Amino acid sequence: MKPLKKMPDILTDLRNNLNKDKFDSVNIYCQDETRVGLIIKQKRVITAKAVKPVGNYKHSYKYFWLWGSFSPITGDSHYMISDGVSKNAFIAYLNDLSIVNPRELKLVIIDNAAFHSTKDVKLPENIRLIPLPPYSPELNPAEKMWQWFKDKIAMKMFKEIDSLERKITKIIKQTDKEKVKSITAYKYLTNSYHSIFN
């Protein structure tokens, strides 16, 4: 896979051209967004043999979008909630991410969603985007973070979107750096990073 081959070269180039007057460190973030709604997420449950599991079910089209970036190196993470996805929302998210630890150069791995296109946009100075190959969600550890988040709300019924948002916010606050690293530390990222920066 190209990301496996190119990542050490990308990191080497960043290290060699790092403006130390502006940046103290380089970090990798895996970015993605997911839709979270009131429709109940099902999951496997344990029951007695031949006993069909019973659970609540609610069918609703109310939802919001959760944006996130996760570092497999430090365990740092950053989130945003929005009503929808768009190029403007993506740019707003990147601008918000750039403010956190502004002297850190952030290498942000993204998928090829159409609204991730930034050809005519000036990115924050401390943000660099690396797109994954098309149709390769398995290379993005952020997908695993969303799976972990959604398992926390699976089989649970929320009456209103506000209560679901509060629950997601609580999960975010309880998600520590070690948990983020344990989920997102894909070897093609961590090995490349540590071979260049350690």
Short mmCIF file of C-alpha atoms in Angstrom, two decimals, residues 13-180:
data_model
loop_
_atom_site.label_atom_id
_atom_site.label_comp_id
_atom_site.label_asym_id
_atom_site.label_seq_id
_atom_site.Cartn_x
_atom_site.Cartn_y
_atom_site.Cartn_z
CA ASP A 13 10.94 15.53 4.51
CA LEU A 14 9.01 17.23 7.33
CA ARG A 15 11.87 16.71 9.77
CA ASN A 16 14.48 18.03 7.35
CA ASN A 17 12.44 21.13 6.50
CA LEU A 18 10.97 21.82 9.92
CA ASN A 19 11.03 25.51 10.76
CA LYS A 20 12.14 25.33 14.39
CA ASP A 21 11.33 29.00 14.91
CA LYS A 22 7.66 28.15 14.35
CA PHE A 23 7.30 24.53 15.46
CA ASP A 24 8.53 22.61 18.47
CA SER A 25 7.19 19.21 17.47
CA VAL A 26 5.51 17.12 14.77
CA ASN A 27 2.52 14.88 15.42
CA ILE A 28 0.29 12.58 13.39
CA TYR A 29 -3.51 12.79 13.62
CA CYS A 30 -6.03 10.50 11.96
CA GLN A 31 -9.16 12.49 11.12
CA ASP A 32 -12.68 11.37 10.29
CA GLU A 33 -16.31 12.22 10.91
CA THR A 34 -19.29 10.04 11.71
CA ARG A 35 -23.05 10.47 11.96
CA VAL A 36 -24.60 9.82 15.37
CA GLY A 37 -28.38 9.58 15.62
CA LEU A 38 -31.36 8.53 17.67
CA ILE A 39 -31.93 5.30 15.76
CA ILE A 40 -30.77 2.58 18.12
CA LYS A 41 -27.51 0.90 17.18
CA GLN A 42 -27.74 -2.87 17.53
CA LYS A 43 -24.87 -5.08 18.66
CA ARG A 44 -24.21 -8.69 19.55
CA VAL A 45 -25.33 -9.70 23.03
CA ILE A 46 -24.99 -12.91 25.03
CA THR A 47 -28.15 -14.93 25.71
CA ALA A 48 -29.00 -18.49 26.63
CA LYS A 49 -28.95 -21.00 23.77
CA ALA A 50 -31.96 -20.69 21.44
CA VAL A 51 -33.14 -17.51 23.22
CA LYS A 52 -33.54 -14.53 20.93
CA PRO A 53 -32.22 -11.31 22.49
CA VAL A 54 -34.77 -8.60 23.15
CA GLY A 55 -33.89 -4.91 23.06
CA ASN A 56 -35.47 -1.50 22.69
CA TYR A 57 -35.75 -0.07 19.21
CA LYS A 58 -36.35 3.47 18.09
CA HIS A 59 -36.46 4.61 14.50
CA SER A 60 -35.65 8.31 14.15
CA TYR A 61 -33.95 10.42 11.52
CA LYS A 62 -32.58 12.97 13.98
CA TYR A 63 -28.79 13.02 14.10
CA PHE A 64 -25.65 15.14 14.31
CA TRP A 65 -22.12 14.77 12.96
CA LEU A 66 -19.15 14.11 15.20
CA TRP A 67 -15.74 15.15 13.88
CA GLY A 68 -12.55 13.84 15.42
CA SER A 69 -8.78 13.66 15.12
CA PHE A 70 -6.76 11.09 17.04
CA SER A 71 -3.02 10.85 17.51
CA PRO A 72 -1.59 7.31 17.64
CA ILE A 73 1.66 8.88 18.89
CA THR A 74 0.57 10.97 21.90
CA GLY A 75 -3.05 9.93 22.37
CA ASP A 76 -4.20 13.52 21.91
CA SER A 77 -7.64 13.99 20.38
CA HIS A 78 -9.84 16.82 19.19
CA TYR A 79 -13.60 16.87 18.52
CA MET A 80 -16.31 19.01 16.99
CA ILE A 81 -20.07 18.52 16.63
CA SER A 82 -21.96 19.92 13.63
CA ASP A 83 -25.36 19.65 12.00
CA GLY A 84 -23.89 18.45 8.70
CA VAL A 85 -20.76 17.85 6.67
CA SER A 86 -19.43 20.31 4.14
CA LYS A 87 -16.21 21.88 2.96
CA ASN A 88 -16.83 24.90 5.18
CA ALA A 89 -17.38 22.66 8.21
CA PHE A 90 -14.14 20.81 7.44
CA ILE A 91 -12.18 24.06 7.18
CA ALA A 92 -13.74 25.28 10.44
CA TYR A 93 -12.70 22.02 12.07
CA LEU A 94 -9.08 22.32 10.83
CA ASN A 95 -8.90 25.93 12.00
CA ASP A 96 -10.14 24.84 15.43
CA LEU A 97 -7.63 21.98 15.54
CA SER A 98 -4.77 24.31 14.60
CA ILE A 99 -5.36 26.50 17.66
CA VAL A 100 -4.65 23.59 20.02
CA ASN A 101 -0.90 23.45 20.71
CA PRO A 102 -0.15 25.91 17.87
CA ARG A 103 3.60 25.19 17.86
CA GLU A 104 2.94 21.56 16.95
CA LEU A 105 3.03 20.75 13.23
CA LYS A 106 0.04 18.51 12.68
CA LEU A 107 0.17 15.87 9.96
CA VAL A 108 -3.51 15.06 9.43
CA ILE A 109 -4.46 11.85 7.63
CA ILE A 110 -7.80 12.16 5.85
CA ASP A 111 -9.98 10.04 3.59
CA ASN A 112 -11.11 11.11 0.13
CA ALA A 113 -14.53 12.53 0.99
CA ALA A 114 -15.45 15.26 -1.51
CA PHE A 115 -15.76 17.90 1.21
CA HIS A 116 -12.14 17.27 2.27
CA SER A 117 -10.93 19.02 -0.88
CA THR A 118 -8.99 22.17 0.03
CA LYS A 119 -7.52 23.10 -3.37
CA ASP A 120 -8.67 26.72 -3.22
CA VAL A 121 -8.30 27.13 0.56
CA LYS A 122 -5.33 28.36 2.56
CA LEU A 123 -4.78 25.89 5.38
CA PRO A 124 -3.55 26.88 8.84
CA GLU A 125 0.24 27.08 8.89
CA ASN A 126 0.59 24.16 11.30
CA ILE A 127 -1.65 21.74 9.36
CA ARG A 128 -0.54 19.35 6.59
CA LEU A 129 -3.05 16.98 5.00
CA ILE A 130 -2.23 13.48 3.77
CA PRO A 131 -5.03 11.76 1.86
CA LEU A 132 -5.41 8.00 2.04
CA PRO A 133 -5.96 5.99 -1.14
CA PRO A 134 -9.61 5.75 -2.24
CA TYR A 135 -11.77 3.03 -0.66
CA SER A 136 -9.30 2.19 2.11
CA PRO A 137 -11.06 2.92 5.43
CA GLU A 138 -9.09 0.08 7.03
CA LEU A 139 -6.01 2.33 6.93
CA ASN A 140 -7.64 5.02 9.05
CA PRO A 141 -7.58 4.28 12.81
CA ALA A 142 -10.26 6.93 13.36
CA GLU A 143 -12.77 4.37 12.07
CA LYS A 144 -11.91 2.16 15.05
CA MET A 145 -12.45 5.07 17.42
CA TRP A 146 -15.96 5.60 16.06
CA GLN A 147 -16.68 1.90 16.47
CA TRP A 148 -15.56 2.11 20.11
CA PHE A 149 -17.70 5.24 20.68
CA LYS A 150 -20.80 3.69 19.13
CA ASP A 151 -20.42 0.51 21.16
CA LYS A 152 -20.79 2.74 24.23
CA ILE A 153 -24.25 3.86 23.09
CA ALA A 154 -25.39 0.65 21.42
CA MET A 155 -28.73 -0.83 22.61
CA LYS A 156 -29.50 2.41 24.48
CA MET A 157 -32.51 4.60 23.81
CA PHE A 158 -32.25 8.39 23.86
CA LYS A 159 -35.47 10.42 23.79
CA GLU A 160 -33.97 13.60 22.39
CA ILE A 161 -30.90 14.50 20.36
CA ASP A 162 -29.69 16.74 23.21
CA SER A 163 -29.47 13.80 25.61
CA LEU A 164 -27.50 11.80 23.04
CA GLU A 165 -25.13 14.73 22.54
CA ARG A 166 -24.62 14.97 26.30
CA LYS A 167 -23.83 11.25 26.45
CA ILE A 168 -21.29 11.57 23.61
CA THR A 169 -19.71 14.56 25.35
CA LYS A 170 -19.41 12.51 28.55
CA ILE A 171 -17.73 9.66 26.66
CA ILE A 172 -15.30 12.13 25.08
CA LYS A 173 -14.34 13.50 28.50
CA GLN A 174 -13.78 9.99 29.85
CA THR A 175 -11.63 8.86 26.90
CA ASP A 176 -8.04 9.21 28.04
CA LYS A 177 -4.87 9.31 25.95
CA GLU A 178 -3.92 5.71 26.66
CA LYS A 179 -7.26 4.51 25.32
CA VAL A 180 -6.79 6.56 22.13
#
